[in-house]
Amino acid sequence: MQGCGNDYLYFDCFAQSVTDPAGLARRFSDRHFGVGSDGVILILPSEVADARMRIFNADGSEGKMCGNGVRCVGKYLYDSGRCKKTALRIETGSGIKTLQLEVAGGVARRATVGMGPPDLRPAAVPVLLQGERVVNAPVKIGGQRWQITCVSMGNPHCVVFVDCVDELDLTVLGPLFAGSGLFPEGINAEFVQPLGERAIKMRVYERGSGETLACGTGACAAAVAAIAAGRCRREEEIAVSLPGGQLQVRWGERECYLSGPAETVFCGQLEW
Ligand SMILES: N[C@H](CCC[C@H](N)C(=O)O)C(=O)O
């Protein structure tokens, strides 16, 4: 399944158990020697919600949350008949998320996710910075000066504003940020071009997966950073344009809301 091109291999673990999800992610995320994906997502029973989601990046590292992934989990639960309702609660590594599915033609097409509150406090994202400031904080990465804004969406994000995202070579820049030594727990790095008070354009270099076509938690982090920096308005729903499509983010009173599509690409059996 995929959400704005951020594609994962989903395993229904209500009636089967996956013993080595990290190894599975490393083996089958490869786009030539495997199935090809940004990682693996397990859909498991939960004691406290309709289901539990675990997400493993392509390098086998486990993430705490996946905004594009949780929409696809909701779609799977509805379409498969496991949870034939449009309001769902999904247990994740960063708490229970609420989902509101949009159904058409008998299947879920889109979802809006309550992503929880963004955290801009200095300690929210483990980062080796001088001083406390994490909004537009000056750093030197790859011999260049940058101003970073660190936002936790349950997973760590570093947002940088640039003039033109299309001109960036993330095959070089991404590993410079990831390998800068500034982020002890790794980092999801978002490069953001403001397009006005209600829109941004972004690309992302994800922890554990490299450049992906979209990142749901990253879109929230980018919109929150743009609002915190006064580049976008909090009263507005922010249109976030990514290489894989468009997401909508609203930073509400209590939490961020992420809206976007969810699509099944194919179903199959994997012998490993
Ligand atoms: N790479 C992320 C997990 C996937 C997040 C992203 N794909 C999303 O849609 O939020 C991390 O290690 O924190």
PDB file of C-alpha atoms and ligand atoms in Angstrom:
ATOM      1  CA  MET A   1       0.000   0.000   0.000  1.00  0.00           C
ATOM      2  CA  GLN A   2       1.062   3.580  -0.546  1.00  0.00           C
ATOM      3  CA  GLY A   3       0.175   7.060   0.595  1.00  0.00           C
ATOM      4  CA  CYS A   4       1.476   9.786  -1.749  1.00  0.00           C
ATOM      5  CA  GLY A   5       4.082   7.309  -3.003  1.00  0.00           C
ATOM      6  CA  ASN A   6       5.400   6.485   0.496  1.00  0.00           C
ATOM      7  CA  ASP A   7       5.043   2.748   0.073  1.00  0.00           C
ATOM      8  CA  TYR A   8       5.330  -0.036   2.622  1.00  0.00           C
ATOM      9  CA  LEU A   9       4.811  -3.820   2.699  1.00  0.00           C
ATOM     10  CA  TYR A  10       1.914  -4.380   5.122  1.00  0.00           C
ATOM     11  CA  PHE A  11       1.527  -7.649   7.014  1.00  0.00           C
ATOM     12  CA  ASP A  12      -1.771  -8.598   8.639  1.00  0.00           C
ATOM     13  CA  CYS A  13      -0.604 -10.120  11.942  1.00  0.00           C
ATOM     14  CA  PHE A  14      -4.035 -10.873  13.335  1.00  0.00           C
ATOM     15  CA  ALA A  15      -3.713 -14.457  12.098  1.00  0.00           C
ATOM     16  CA  GLN A  16       0.050 -14.796  11.527  1.00  0.00           C
ATOM     17  CA  SER A  17       3.211 -13.677  13.288  1.00  0.00           C
ATOM     18  CA  VAL A  18       6.228 -12.072  11.635  1.00  0.00           C
ATOM     19  CA  THR A  19       9.269 -13.147  13.642  1.00  0.00           C
ATOM     20  CA  ASP A  20      11.949 -10.884  12.140  1.00  0.00           C
ATOM     21  CA  PRO A  21      10.299  -7.699  10.797  1.00  0.00           C
ATOM     22  CA  ALA A  22      13.609  -5.808  10.752  1.00  0.00           C
ATOM     23  CA  GLY A  23      15.234  -8.513   8.623  1.00  0.00           C
ATOM     24  CA  LEU A  24      12.146  -8.659   6.425  1.00  0.00           C
ATOM     25  CA  ALA A  25      12.334  -4.890   5.888  1.00  0.00           C
ATOM     26  CA  ARG A  26      16.018  -5.034   4.976  1.00  0.00           C
ATOM     27  CA  ARG A  27      15.535  -7.972   2.602  1.00  0.00           C
ATOM     28  CA  PHE A  28      12.346  -7.014   0.794  1.00  0.00           C
ATOM     29  CA  SER A  29      12.488  -3.214   0.686  1.00  0.00           C
ATOM     30  CA  ASP A  30      15.181  -3.442  -1.984  1.00  0.00           C
ATOM     31  CA  ARG A  31      13.667  -2.261  -5.268  1.00  0.00           C
ATOM     32  CA  HIS A  32      15.704  -4.705  -7.355  1.00  0.00           C
ATOM     33  CA  PHE A  33      16.392  -7.781  -5.217  1.00  0.00           C
ATOM     34  CA  GLY A  34      13.212  -7.526  -3.127  1.00  0.00           C
ATOM     35  CA  VAL A  35       9.630  -6.400  -3.591  1.00  0.00           C
ATOM     36  CA  GLY A  36      10.559  -2.732  -3.276  1.00  0.00           C
ATOM     37  CA  SER A  37       9.274  -0.432  -0.520  1.00  0.00           C
ATOM     38  CA  ASP A  38      10.207   2.251   1.995  1.00  0.00           C
ATOM     39  CA  GLY A  39       9.890  -0.399   4.704  1.00  0.00           C
ATOM     40  CA  VAL A  40       7.540  -2.836   6.444  1.00  0.00           C
ATOM     41  CA  ILE A  41       4.437  -2.166   8.554  1.00  0.00           C
ATOM     42  CA  LEU A  42       2.854  -4.784  10.821  1.00  0.00           C
ATOM     43  CA  ILE A  43      -0.897  -4.600  11.562  1.00  0.00           C
ATOM     44  CA  LEU A  44      -1.406  -6.300  14.939  1.00  0.00           C
ATOM     45  CA  PRO A  45      -4.205  -6.864  17.456  1.00  0.00           C
ATOM     46  CA  SER A  46      -4.343  -4.289  20.260  1.00  0.00           C
ATOM     47  CA  GLU A  47      -5.669  -4.369  23.821  1.00  0.00           C
ATOM     48  CA  VAL A  48      -6.418  -0.645  23.784  1.00  0.00           C
ATOM     49  CA  ALA A  49      -7.370   0.244  20.209  1.00  0.00           C
ATOM     50  CA  ASP A  50      -8.827  -1.261  17.031  1.00  0.00           C
ATOM     51  CA  ALA A  51      -5.327  -2.351  15.962  1.00  0.00           C
ATOM     52  CA  ARG A  52      -1.651  -1.704  16.634  1.00  0.00           C
ATOM     53  CA  MET A  53       0.840  -0.498  14.012  1.00  0.00           C
ATOM     54  CA  ARG A  54       4.608  -1.158  14.049  1.00  0.00           C
ATOM     55  CA  ILE A  55       6.734   0.471  11.369  1.00  0.00           C
ATOM     56  CA  PHE A  56      10.202  -0.640  10.230  1.00  0.00           C
ATOM     57  CA  ASN A  57      12.272   1.529   7.891  1.00  0.00           C
ATOM     58  CA  ALA A  58      14.069   0.008   4.894  1.00  0.00           C
ATOM     59  CA  ASP A  59      17.263  -0.365   6.974  1.00  0.00           C
ATOM     60  CA  GLY A  60      15.369  -2.402   9.567  1.00  0.00           C
ATOM     61  CA  SER A  61      15.261   0.379  12.204  1.00  0.00           C
ATOM     62  CA  GLU A  62      11.894   0.711  13.950  1.00  0.00           C
ATOM     63  CA  GLY A  63      10.130   4.062  13.777  1.00  0.00           C
ATOM     64  CA  LYS A  64       7.610   5.271  16.366  1.00  0.00           C
ATOM     65  CA  MET A  65       5.008   6.601  13.964  1.00  0.00           C
ATOM     66  CA  CYS A  66       4.188   6.847  10.243  1.00  0.00           C
ATOM     67  CA  GLY A  67       1.596   9.330   9.028  1.00  0.00           C
ATOM     68  CA  ASN A  68       1.242   7.850   5.543  1.00  0.00           C
ATOM     69  CA  GLY A  69       1.364   4.337   6.974  1.00  0.00           C
ATOM     70  CA  VAL A  70      -1.382   4.769   9.549  1.00  0.00           C
ATOM     71  CA  ARG A  71      -3.825   5.929   6.870  1.00  0.00           C
ATOM     72  CA  CYS A  72      -3.119   2.729   4.905  1.00  0.00           C
ATOM     73  CA  VAL A  73      -3.566   0.649   8.082  1.00  0.00           C
ATOM     74  CA  GLY A  74      -7.017   2.204   8.506  1.00  0.00           C
ATOM     75  CA  LYS A  75      -7.839   1.501   4.880  1.00  0.00           C
ATOM     76  CA  TYR A  76      -6.755  -2.139   5.217  1.00  0.00           C
ATOM     77  CA  LEU A  77      -8.835  -2.649   8.362  1.00  0.00           C
ATOM     78  CA  TYR A  78     -11.942  -1.217   6.672  1.00  0.00           C
ATOM     79  CA  ASP A  79     -11.515  -2.793   3.218  1.00  0.00           C
ATOM     80  CA  SER A  80     -10.678  -6.242   4.641  1.00  0.00           C
ATOM     81  CA  GLY A  81     -13.742  -6.147   6.856  1.00  0.00           C
ATOM     82  CA  ARG A  82     -11.701  -6.506  10.053  1.00  0.00           C
ATOM     83  CA  CYS A  83     -13.080  -3.159  11.295  1.00  0.00           C
ATOM     84  CA  LYS A  84     -16.044  -2.111   9.195  1.00  0.00           C
ATOM     85  CA  LYS A  85     -16.259   1.391  10.654  1.00  0.00           C
ATOM     86  CA  THR A  86     -14.951   4.742   9.476  1.00  0.00           C
ATOM     87  CA  ALA A  87     -13.768   6.080  12.856  1.00  0.00           C
ATOM     88  CA  LEU A  88     -10.786   4.025  14.055  1.00  0.00           C
ATOM     89  CA  ARG A  89      -8.177   4.161  16.823  1.00  0.00           C
ATOM     90  CA  ILE A  90      -4.688   2.817  16.074  1.00  0.00           C
ATOM     91  CA  GLU A  91      -2.078   2.118  18.758  1.00  0.00           C
ATOM     92  CA  THR A  92       1.385   3.282  17.670  1.00  0.00           C
ATOM     93  CA  GLY A  93       4.826   3.741  19.192  1.00  0.00           C
ATOM     94  CA  SER A  94       3.879   7.350  19.912  1.00  0.00           C
ATOM     95  CA  GLY A  95       0.419   6.801  21.399  1.00  0.00           C
ATOM     96  CA  ILE A  96      -3.068   6.079  20.081  1.00  0.00           C
ATOM     97  CA  LYS A  97      -3.989   7.929  16.880  1.00  0.00           C
ATOM     98  CA  THR A  98      -7.552   8.577  15.742  1.00  0.00           C
ATOM     99  CA  LEU A  99      -8.550   8.081  12.114  1.00  0.00           C
ATOM    100  CA  GLN A 100     -11.570   9.284  10.159  1.00  0.00           C
ATOM    101  CA  LEU A 101     -11.829   7.343   6.883  1.00  0.00           C
ATOM    102  CA  GLU A 102     -13.429   8.687   3.695  1.00  0.00           C
ATOM    103  CA  VAL A 103     -15.152   5.811   1.877  1.00  0.00           C
ATOM    104  CA  ALA A 104     -16.245   5.728  -1.781  1.00  0.00           C
ATOM    105  CA  GLY A 105     -17.321   2.730  -3.817  1.00  0.00           C
ATOM    106  CA  GLY A 106     -17.165   0.532  -0.731  1.00  0.00           C
ATOM    107  CA  VAL A 107     -13.486   1.132   0.024  1.00  0.00           C
ATOM    108  CA  ALA A 108     -11.574   3.725   2.025  1.00  0.00           C
ATOM    109  CA  ARG A 109      -9.876   6.269  -0.271  1.00  0.00           C
ATOM    110  CA  ARG A 110      -8.551   8.910   2.126  1.00  0.00           C
ATOM    111  CA  ALA A 111      -8.197   9.476   5.837  1.00  0.00           C
ATOM    112  CA  THR A 112      -7.694  12.272   8.333  1.00  0.00           C
ATOM    113  CA  VAL A 113      -5.404  11.367  11.231  1.00  0.00           C
ATOM    114  CA  GLY A 114      -5.203  13.012  14.666  1.00  0.00           C
ATOM    115  CA  MET A 115      -1.392  13.035  14.813  1.00  0.00           C
ATOM    116  CA  GLY A 116      -1.044  14.252  18.381  1.00  0.00           C
ATOM    117  CA  PRO A 117       0.576  17.541  19.408  1.00  0.00           C
ATOM    118  CA  PRO A 118       3.886  18.651  17.810  1.00  0.00           C
ATOM    119  CA  ASP A 119       6.653  19.192  20.319  1.00  0.00           C
ATOM    120  CA  LEU A 120       8.986  22.133  19.726  1.00  0.00           C
ATOM    121  CA  ARG A 121      10.600  22.062  23.168  1.00  0.00           C
ATOM    122  CA  PRO A 122      14.428  21.961  23.126  1.00  0.00           C
ATOM    123  CA  ALA A 123      14.656  18.410  24.489  1.00  0.00           C
ATOM    124  CA  ALA A 124      11.920  16.945  22.258  1.00  0.00           C
ATOM    125  CA  VAL A 125      14.339  16.069  19.445  1.00  0.00           C
ATOM    126  CA  PRO A 126      17.733  14.751  20.619  1.00  0.00           C
ATOM    127  CA  VAL A 127      20.082  17.252  18.976  1.00  0.00           C
ATOM    128  CA  LEU A 128      23.574  18.420  19.950  1.00  0.00           C
ATOM    129  CA  LEU A 129      22.980  22.169  19.708  1.00  0.00           C
ATOM    130  CA  GLN A 130      24.648  25.050  21.545  1.00  0.00           C
ATOM    131  CA  GLY A 131      21.990  26.687  23.722  1.00  0.00           C
ATOM    132  CA  GLU A 132      18.293  26.096  23.903  1.00  0.00           C
ATOM    133  CA  ARG A 133      16.991  27.539  20.663  1.00  0.00           C
ATOM    134  CA  VAL A 134      15.574  24.955  18.248  1.00  0.00           C
ATOM    135  CA  VAL A 135      13.546  27.280  15.990  1.00  0.00           C
ATOM    136  CA  ASN A 136      15.819  28.565  13.225  1.00  0.00           C
ATOM    137  CA  ALA A 137      18.853  27.451  15.226  1.00  0.00           C
ATOM    138  CA  PRO A 138      22.164  28.057  13.384  1.00  0.00           C
ATOM    139  CA  VAL A 139      24.215  24.944  12.587  1.00  0.00           C
ATOM    140  CA  LYS A 140      27.041  24.021  10.220  1.00  0.00           C
ATOM    141  CA  ILE A 141      26.483  20.884   8.147  1.00  0.00           C
ATOM    142  CA  GLY A 142      28.533  19.856   5.143  1.00  0.00           C
ATOM    143  CA  GLY A 143      30.637  23.016   5.419  1.00  0.00           C
ATOM    144  CA  GLN A 144      27.498  25.161   4.962  1.00  0.00           C
ATOM    145  CA  ARG A 145      25.549  27.265   7.460  1.00  0.00           C
ATOM    146  CA  TRP A 146      21.890  26.254   7.954  1.00  0.00           C
ATOM    147  CA  GLN A 147      19.082  27.322  10.243  1.00  0.00           C
ATOM    148  CA  ILE A 148      17.225  24.260  11.545  1.00  0.00           C
ATOM    149  CA  THR A 149      13.911  23.938  13.349  1.00  0.00           C
ATOM    150  CA  CYS A 150      13.516  20.694  15.309  1.00  0.00           C
ATOM    151  CA  VAL A 151      10.014  19.263  15.767  1.00  0.00           C
ATOM    152  CA  SER A 152       8.968  15.963  17.335  1.00  0.00           C
ATOM    153  CA  MET A 153       5.842  14.271  15.965  1.00  0.00           C
ATOM    154  CA  GLY A 154       6.586  11.262  18.126  1.00  0.00           C
ATOM    155  CA  ASN A 155       9.549  10.786  15.793  1.00  0.00           C
ATOM    156  CA  PRO A 156      12.362  13.315  15.310  1.00  0.00           C
ATOM    157  CA  HIS A 157      12.336  15.923  12.514  1.00  0.00           C
ATOM    158  CA  CYS A 158      14.696  18.687  11.448  1.00  0.00           C
ATOM    159  CA  VAL A 159      13.189  21.312   9.128  1.00  0.00           C
ATOM    160  CA  VAL A 160      15.252  23.617   6.910  1.00  0.00           C
ATOM    161  CA  PHE A 161      13.800  26.412   4.747  1.00  0.00           C
ATOM    162  CA  VAL A 162      15.274  26.732   1.248  1.00  0.00           C
ATOM    163  CA  ASP A 163      14.569  28.887  -1.828  1.00  0.00           C
ATOM    164  CA  CYS A 164      13.973  26.018  -4.260  1.00  0.00           C
ATOM    165  CA  VAL A 165      13.599  22.377  -3.218  1.00  0.00           C
ATOM    166  CA  ASP A 166      13.848  21.117  -6.805  1.00  0.00           C
ATOM    167  CA  GLU A 167      17.463  22.307  -7.055  1.00  0.00           C
ATOM    168  CA  LEU A 168      18.651  20.260  -4.048  1.00  0.00           C
ATOM    169  CA  ASP A 169      20.650  17.066  -4.538  1.00  0.00           C
ATOM    170  CA  LEU A 170      19.349  14.998  -1.623  1.00  0.00           C
ATOM    171  CA  THR A 171      21.615  12.104  -2.513  1.00  0.00           C
ATOM    172  CA  VAL A 172      24.416  14.348  -1.198  1.00  0.00           C
ATOM    173  CA  LEU A 173      22.578  16.598   1.261  1.00  0.00           C
ATOM    174  CA  GLY A 174      20.521  13.868   2.947  1.00  0.00           C
ATOM    175  CA  PRO A 175      23.487  11.786   4.140  1.00  0.00           C
ATOM    176  CA  LEU A 176      25.272  14.976   5.279  1.00  0.00           C
ATOM    177  CA  PHE A 177      22.381  15.752   7.633  1.00  0.00           C
ATOM    178  CA  ALA A 178      21.937  12.107   8.662  1.00  0.00           C
ATOM    179  CA  GLY A 179      25.679  11.675   9.275  1.00  0.00           C
ATOM    180  CA  SER A 180      26.322  15.123  10.801  1.00  0.00           C
ATOM    181  CA  GLY A 181      26.660  13.710  14.315  1.00  0.00           C
ATOM    182  CA  LEU A 182      24.159  16.369  15.484  1.00  0.00           C
ATOM    183  CA  PHE A 183      21.303  13.868  15.948  1.00  0.00           C
ATOM    184  CA  PRO A 184      22.132  10.981  18.344  1.00  0.00           C
ATOM    185  CA  GLU A 185      18.898   9.107  17.484  1.00  0.00           C
ATOM    186  CA  GLY A 186      19.031   9.883  13.765  1.00  0.00           C
ATOM    187  CA  ILE A 187      16.776  12.403  12.041  1.00  0.00           C
ATOM    188  CA  ASN A 188      14.068  12.808   9.404  1.00  0.00           C
ATOM    189  CA  ALA A 189      15.206  15.898   7.475  1.00  0.00           C
ATOM    190  CA  GLU A 190      12.661  18.083   5.659  1.00  0.00           C
ATOM    191  CA  PHE A 191      13.717  20.717   3.104  1.00  0.00           C
ATOM    192  CA  VAL A 192      10.878  23.228   2.764  1.00  0.00           C
ATOM    193  CA  GLN A 193      10.056  25.976   0.254  1.00  0.00           C
ATOM    194  CA  PRO A 194       7.279  28.274   1.509  1.00  0.00           C
ATOM    195  CA  LEU A 195       4.668  29.064  -1.178  1.00  0.00           C
ATOM    196  CA  GLY A 196       2.625  31.618   0.772  1.00  0.00           C
ATOM    197  CA  GLU A 197       0.598  31.686   3.995  1.00  0.00           C
ATOM    198  CA  ARG A 198      -1.237  28.430   3.262  1.00  0.00           C
ATOM    199  CA  ALA A 199       1.132  26.291   1.220  1.00  0.00           C
ATOM    200  CA  ILE A 200       4.594  24.773   1.277  1.00  0.00           C
ATOM    201  CA  LYS A 201       6.556  22.529  -1.066  1.00  0.00           C
ATOM    202  CA  MET A 202       8.932  19.996   0.467  1.00  0.00           C
ATOM    203  CA  ARG A 203      11.231  17.068  -0.005  1.00  0.00           C
ATOM    204  CA  VAL A 204      12.309  14.696   2.747  1.00  0.00           C
ATOM    205  CA  TYR A 205      15.277  12.494   3.542  1.00  0.00           C
ATOM    206  CA  GLU A 206      13.927   9.952   6.001  1.00  0.00           C
ATOM    207  CA  ARG A 207      15.743   8.260   8.846  1.00  0.00           C
ATOM    208  CA  GLY A 208      16.271   4.659   7.802  1.00  0.00           C
ATOM    209  CA  SER A 209      14.858   4.956   4.284  1.00  0.00           C
ATOM    210  CA  GLY A 210      16.564   7.847   2.496  1.00  0.00           C
ATOM    211  CA  GLU A 211      14.618  10.185   0.214  1.00  0.00           C
ATOM    212  CA  THR A 212      10.977   9.133   0.060  1.00  0.00           C
ATOM    213  CA  LEU A 213       8.211  10.599  -2.117  1.00  0.00           C
ATOM    214  CA  ALA A 214       6.298  11.709   0.956  1.00  0.00           C
ATOM    215  CA  CYS A 215       6.429  11.669   4.759  1.00  0.00           C
ATOM    216  CA  GLY A 216       3.283  12.227   6.812  1.00  0.00           C
ATOM    217  CA  THR A 217       4.939  13.058  10.133  1.00  0.00           C
ATOM    218  CA  GLY A 218       7.408  15.142   8.130  1.00  0.00           C
ATOM    219  CA  ALA A 219       4.609  17.108   6.466  1.00  0.00           C
ATOM    220  CA  CYS A 220       3.221  17.930   9.935  1.00  0.00           C
ATOM    221  CA  ALA A 221       6.681  18.908  11.199  1.00  0.00           C
ATOM    222  CA  ALA A 222       7.276  21.101   8.143  1.00  0.00           C
ATOM    223  CA  ALA A 223       3.896  22.860   8.442  1.00  0.00           C
ATOM    224  CA  VAL A 224       4.397  23.431  12.194  1.00  0.00           C
ATOM    225  CA  ALA A 225       7.904  24.823  11.610  1.00  0.00           C
ATOM    226  CA  ALA A 226       6.593  27.135   8.864  1.00  0.00           C
ATOM    227  CA  ILE A 227       3.888  28.412  11.234  1.00  0.00           C
ATOM    228  CA  ALA A 228       6.368  28.771  14.134  1.00  0.00           C
ATOM    229  CA  ALA A 229       8.671  30.758  11.844  1.00  0.00           C
ATOM    230  CA  GLY A 230       5.795  33.035  10.818  1.00  0.00           C
ATOM    231  CA  ARG A 231       5.856  31.875   7.184  1.00  0.00           C
ATOM    232  CA  CYS A 232       2.410  30.240   7.296  1.00  0.00           C
ATOM    233  CA  ARG A 233      -0.742  31.034   9.313  1.00  0.00           C
ATOM    234  CA  ARG A 234      -1.928  28.704  12.054  1.00  0.00           C
ATOM    235  CA  GLU A 235      -5.563  29.503  11.261  1.00  0.00           C
ATOM    236  CA  GLU A 236      -5.156  27.943   7.812  1.00  0.00           C
ATOM    237  CA  GLU A 237      -5.063  24.360   6.599  1.00  0.00           C
ATOM    238  CA  ILE A 238      -1.614  24.049   5.010  1.00  0.00           C
ATOM    239  CA  ALA A 239      -1.319  22.402   1.582  1.00  0.00           C
ATOM    240  CA  VAL A 240       1.912  20.401   1.552  1.00  0.00           C
ATOM    241  CA  SER A 241       3.203  19.529  -1.925  1.00  0.00           C
ATOM    242  CA  LEU A 242       5.579  16.574  -2.064  1.00  0.00           C
ATOM    243  CA  PRO A 243       7.125  14.661  -4.971  1.00  0.00           C
ATOM    244  CA  GLY A 244       4.536  11.890  -4.455  1.00  0.00           C
ATOM    245  CA  GLY A 245       1.441  14.069  -4.110  1.00  0.00           C
ATOM    246  CA  GLN A 246      -0.277  16.488  -1.761  1.00  0.00           C
ATOM    247  CA  LEU A 247      -1.096  16.250   1.941  1.00  0.00           C
ATOM    248  CA  GLN A 248      -3.102  18.669   4.075  1.00  0.00           C
ATOM    249  CA  VAL A 249      -2.027  19.639   7.590  1.00  0.00           C
ATOM    250  CA  ARG A 250      -3.999  21.591  10.174  1.00  0.00           C
ATOM    251  CA  TRP A 251      -2.360  22.546  13.484  1.00  0.00           C
ATOM    252  CA  GLY A 252      -5.427  22.596  15.742  1.00  0.00           C
ATOM    253  CA  GLU A 253      -5.806  23.588  19.372  1.00  0.00           C
ATOM    254  CA  ARG A 254      -4.853  20.195  20.752  1.00  0.00           C
ATOM    255  CA  GLU A 255      -3.042  18.392  17.969  1.00  0.00           C
ATOM    256  CA  CYS A 256      -2.091  18.259  14.289  1.00  0.00           C
ATOM    257  CA  TYR A 257      -4.468  16.769  11.723  1.00  0.00           C
ATOM    258  CA  LEU A 258      -3.076  15.118   8.594  1.00  0.00           C
ATOM    259  CA  SER A 259      -5.293  14.358   5.589  1.00  0.00           C
ATOM    260  CA  GLY A 260      -4.333  12.381   2.532  1.00  0.00           C
ATOM    261  CA  PRO A 261      -4.930   9.393   0.268  1.00  0.00           C
ATOM    262  CA  ALA A 262      -4.354   5.684   0.912  1.00  0.00           C
ATOM    263  CA  GLU A 263      -4.127   3.098  -1.876  1.00  0.00           C
ATOM    264  CA  THR A 264      -3.656  -0.642  -2.211  1.00  0.00           C
ATOM    265  CA  VAL A 265      -1.122  -1.481  -4.930  1.00  0.00           C
ATOM    266  CA  PHE A 266      -1.343  -5.305  -4.775  1.00  0.00           C
ATOM    267  CA  CYS A 267      -1.886  -8.192  -2.361  1.00  0.00           C
ATOM    268  CA  GLY A 268       0.198 -11.358  -2.254  1.00  0.00           C
ATOM    269  CA  GLN A 269       1.993 -14.030  -0.256  1.00  0.00           C
ATOM    270  CA  LEU A 270       5.647 -13.861   0.628  1.00  0.00           C
ATOM    271  CA  GLU A 271       7.672 -17.009   1.354  1.00  0.00           C
ATOM    272  CA  TRP A 272      10.882 -16.298   3.260  1.00  0.00           C
TER     273      TRP A 272
HETATM  274  N1  LIG B   1      11.441   7.283   8.914  1.00  0.00           N
HETATM  275  C1  LIG B   1      10.560   7.587  10.033  1.00  0.00           C
HETATM  276  C2  LIG B   1       9.373   6.606  10.069  1.00  0.00           C
HETATM  277  C3  LIG B   1       8.468   6.756   8.837  1.00  0.00           C
HETATM  278  C4  LIG B   1       7.782   8.085   8.836  1.00  0.00           C
HETATM  279  C5  LIG B   1       7.169   8.520   7.512  1.00  0.00           C
HETATM  280  N2  LIG B   1       7.243   7.603   6.417  1.00  0.00           N
HETATM  281  C6  LIG B   1       5.760   9.053   7.697  1.00  0.00           C
HETATM  282  O1  LIG B   1       4.925   8.923   6.788  1.00  0.00           O
HETATM  283  O2  LIG B   1       5.504   9.671   8.781  1.00  0.00           O
HETATM  284  C7  LIG B   1      11.350   7.454  11.350  1.00  0.00           C
HETATM  285  O3  LIG B   1      12.255   6.630  11.433  1.00  0.00           O
HETATM  286  O4  LIG B   1      11.025   8.198  12.295  1.00  0.00           O
END
